[in-house]
PDB file of C-alpha atoms in Angstrom:
ATOM      1  CA  MET A  28     -11.467  -8.284   2.971  1.00  0.00           C
ATOM      2  CA  PHE A  29     -10.349  -4.686   2.595  1.00  0.00           C
ATOM      3  CA  LEU A  30      -8.802  -3.139  -0.505  1.00  0.00           C
ATOM      4  CA  ARG A  31      -6.228  -0.354  -0.671  1.00  0.00           C
ATOM      5  CA  GLY A  32      -8.096   2.883  -1.381  1.00  0.00           C
ATOM      6  CA  GLN A  33     -11.408   1.690   0.039  1.00  0.00           C
ATOM      7  CA  VAL A  34     -13.204   4.410   2.009  1.00  0.00           C
ATOM      8  CA  VAL A  35     -14.418   3.377   5.468  1.00  0.00           C
ATOM      9  CA  ARG A  36     -16.191   5.073   8.380  1.00  0.00           C
ATOM     10  CA  SER A  37     -14.835   4.704  11.899  1.00  0.00           C
ATOM     11  CA  LEU A  38     -17.354   3.244  14.364  1.00  0.00           C
ATOM     12  CA  ALA A  39     -15.281   3.459  17.564  1.00  0.00           C
ATOM     13  CA  GLY A  40     -12.559   5.541  19.132  1.00  0.00           C
ATOM     14  CA  ARG A  41     -11.708   9.230  19.085  1.00  0.00           C
ATOM     15  CA  ASP A  42     -12.200   9.257  15.320  1.00  0.00           C
ATOM     16  CA  LYS A  43     -15.766   7.869  15.496  1.00  0.00           C
ATOM     17  CA  GLY A  44     -17.811   8.949  12.462  1.00  0.00           C
ATOM     18  CA  TYR A  45     -14.812  10.085  10.374  1.00  0.00           C
ATOM     19  CA  LEU A  46     -14.267   8.945   6.813  1.00  0.00           C
ATOM     20  CA  MET A  47     -10.862   7.358   6.230  1.00  0.00           C
ATOM     21  CA  THR A  48      -9.219   5.341   3.521  1.00  0.00           C
ATOM     22  CA  VAL A  49      -7.539   1.960   3.808  1.00  0.00           C
ATOM     23  CA  THR A  50      -3.806   1.972   3.126  1.00  0.00           C
ATOM     24  CA  ASP A  51      -3.055  -1.622   4.124  1.00  0.00           C
ATOM     25  CA  TYR A  52      -4.687  -4.781   5.470  1.00  0.00           C
ATOM     26  CA  ASP A  53      -2.603  -7.508   7.078  1.00  0.00           C
ATOM     27  CA  GLY A  54      -5.373 -10.013   7.804  1.00  0.00           C
ATOM     28  CA  THR A  55      -5.708  -8.952  11.449  1.00  0.00           C
ATOM     29  CA  TYR A  56      -5.706  -5.157  11.374  1.00  0.00           C
ATOM     30  CA  VAL A  57      -6.697  -2.483   8.897  1.00  0.00           C
ATOM     31  CA  TYR A  58      -4.424   0.551   8.531  1.00  0.00           C
ATOM     32  CA  VAL A  59      -6.336   3.754   7.752  1.00  0.00           C
ATOM     33  CA  CYS A  60      -5.491   7.406   7.032  1.00  0.00           C
ATOM     34  CA  ASP A  61      -7.472  10.607   6.673  1.00  0.00           C
ATOM     35  CA  GLY A  62      -4.647  12.914   5.577  1.00  0.00           C
ATOM     36  CA  LYS A  63      -5.021  15.249   8.555  1.00  0.00           C
ATOM     37  CA  GLU A  64      -5.064  13.548  11.961  1.00  0.00           C
ATOM     38  CA  ARG A  65      -3.565  10.386  10.513  1.00  0.00           C
ATOM     39  CA  ARG A  66      -1.137  11.024   7.707  1.00  0.00           C
ATOM     40  CA  LEU A  67      -0.019   8.576   5.040  1.00  0.00           C
ATOM     41  CA  SER A  68       3.365   8.336   6.758  1.00  0.00           C
ATOM     42  CA  GLY A  69       1.780   7.119  10.026  1.00  0.00           C
ATOM     43  CA  PRO A  70      -1.484   5.258   9.449  1.00  0.00           C
ATOM     44  CA  LYS A  71      -3.835   4.286  12.289  1.00  0.00           C
ATOM     45  CA  ARG A  72      -4.157   0.586  13.075  1.00  0.00           C
ATOM     46  CA  LYS A  73      -7.838  -0.316  13.524  1.00  0.00           C
ATOM     47  CA  ASN A  74      -9.654  -3.500  14.373  1.00  0.00           C
ATOM     48  CA  PRO A  75     -11.912  -4.419  11.415  1.00  0.00           C
ATOM     49  CA  ARG A  76     -14.888  -4.634  13.801  1.00  0.00           C
ATOM     50  CA  HIS A  77     -14.493  -0.922  14.506  1.00  0.00           C
ATOM     51  CA  ILE A  78     -14.911   0.282  10.928  1.00  0.00           C
ATOM     52  CA  GLU A  79     -17.736   0.195   8.403  1.00  0.00           C
ATOM     53  CA  LYS A  80     -17.195  -0.238   4.669  1.00  0.00           C
ATOM     54  CA  THR A  81     -18.631   2.314   2.262  1.00  0.00           C
ATOM     55  CA  PRO A  82     -19.288   1.810  -1.470  1.00  0.00           C
ATOM     56  CA  TRP A  83     -16.501   4.253  -2.452  1.00  0.00           C
ATOM     57  CA  LEU A  84     -13.015   3.403  -3.660  1.00  0.00           C
ATOM     58  CA  LEU A  85     -10.348   6.074  -4.183  1.00  0.00           C
ATOM     59  CA  ALA A  86      -8.069   5.917  -7.194  1.00  0.00           C
ATOM     60  CA  GLU A  87      -4.395   5.343  -6.460  1.00  0.00           C
ATOM     61  CA  ASN A  88      -3.449   8.808  -7.762  1.00  0.00           C
ATOM     62  CA  ARG A  89      -5.657  10.415  -5.045  1.00  0.00           C
ATOM     63  CA  MET A  90      -3.577   8.693  -2.366  1.00  0.00           C
ATOM     64  CA  HIS A  91      -0.119  10.023  -3.260  1.00  0.00           C
ATOM     65  CA  SER A  92      -0.287  12.971  -0.869  1.00  0.00           C
ATOM     66  CA  ASP A  93      -2.061  13.910   2.342  1.00  0.00           C
ATOM     67  CA  ARG A  94      -3.490  16.968   0.633  1.00  0.00           C
ATOM     68  CA  GLY A  95      -5.032  14.949  -2.200  1.00  0.00           C
ATOM     69  CA  LEU A  96      -6.417  12.432   0.264  1.00  0.00           C
ATOM     70  CA  ARG A  97      -8.038  15.156   2.409  1.00  0.00           C
ATOM     71  CA  LYS A  98      -9.592  16.727  -0.673  1.00  0.00           C
ATOM     72  CA  ALA A  99     -11.019  13.419  -1.929  1.00  0.00           C
ATOM     73  CA  LEU A 100     -12.529  12.537   1.471  1.00  0.00           C
ATOM     74  CA  ARG A 101     -13.976  16.036   1.872  1.00  0.00           C
ATOM     75  CA  GLU A 102     -15.683  15.750  -1.539  1.00  0.00           C
ATOM     76  CA  LEU A 103     -17.200  12.401  -0.574  1.00  0.00           C
ATOM     77  CA  GLU A 104     -18.437  13.782   2.768  1.00  0.00           C
ATOM     78  CA  PHE A 105     -19.945  16.812   1.044  1.00  0.00           C
ATOM     79  CA  ASN A 106     -21.674  14.776  -1.686  1.00  0.00           C
ATOM     80  CA  LYS A 107     -23.074  12.343   0.878  1.00  0.00           C
ATOM     81  CA  GLU A 108     -25.348  14.948   2.482  1.00  0.00           C
TER      82      GLU A 108
END
């Protein structure tokens, strides 16, 4: 089960290793965005087997714009190291 705003890491594809956030989950696919390569207006459809959950959850107000989303993900990536 994936929640809107949950931060995930891509395990496969061109975006392997990138942090992204879940925008939607339809039971079969997870739709993710990073605010740069994949904008909120055109989320990437990913197979749930190809992503890894992280313990972070973004607040809804951080997901209103691509800029805010990029900033939130960058902060998480920076604090992780």
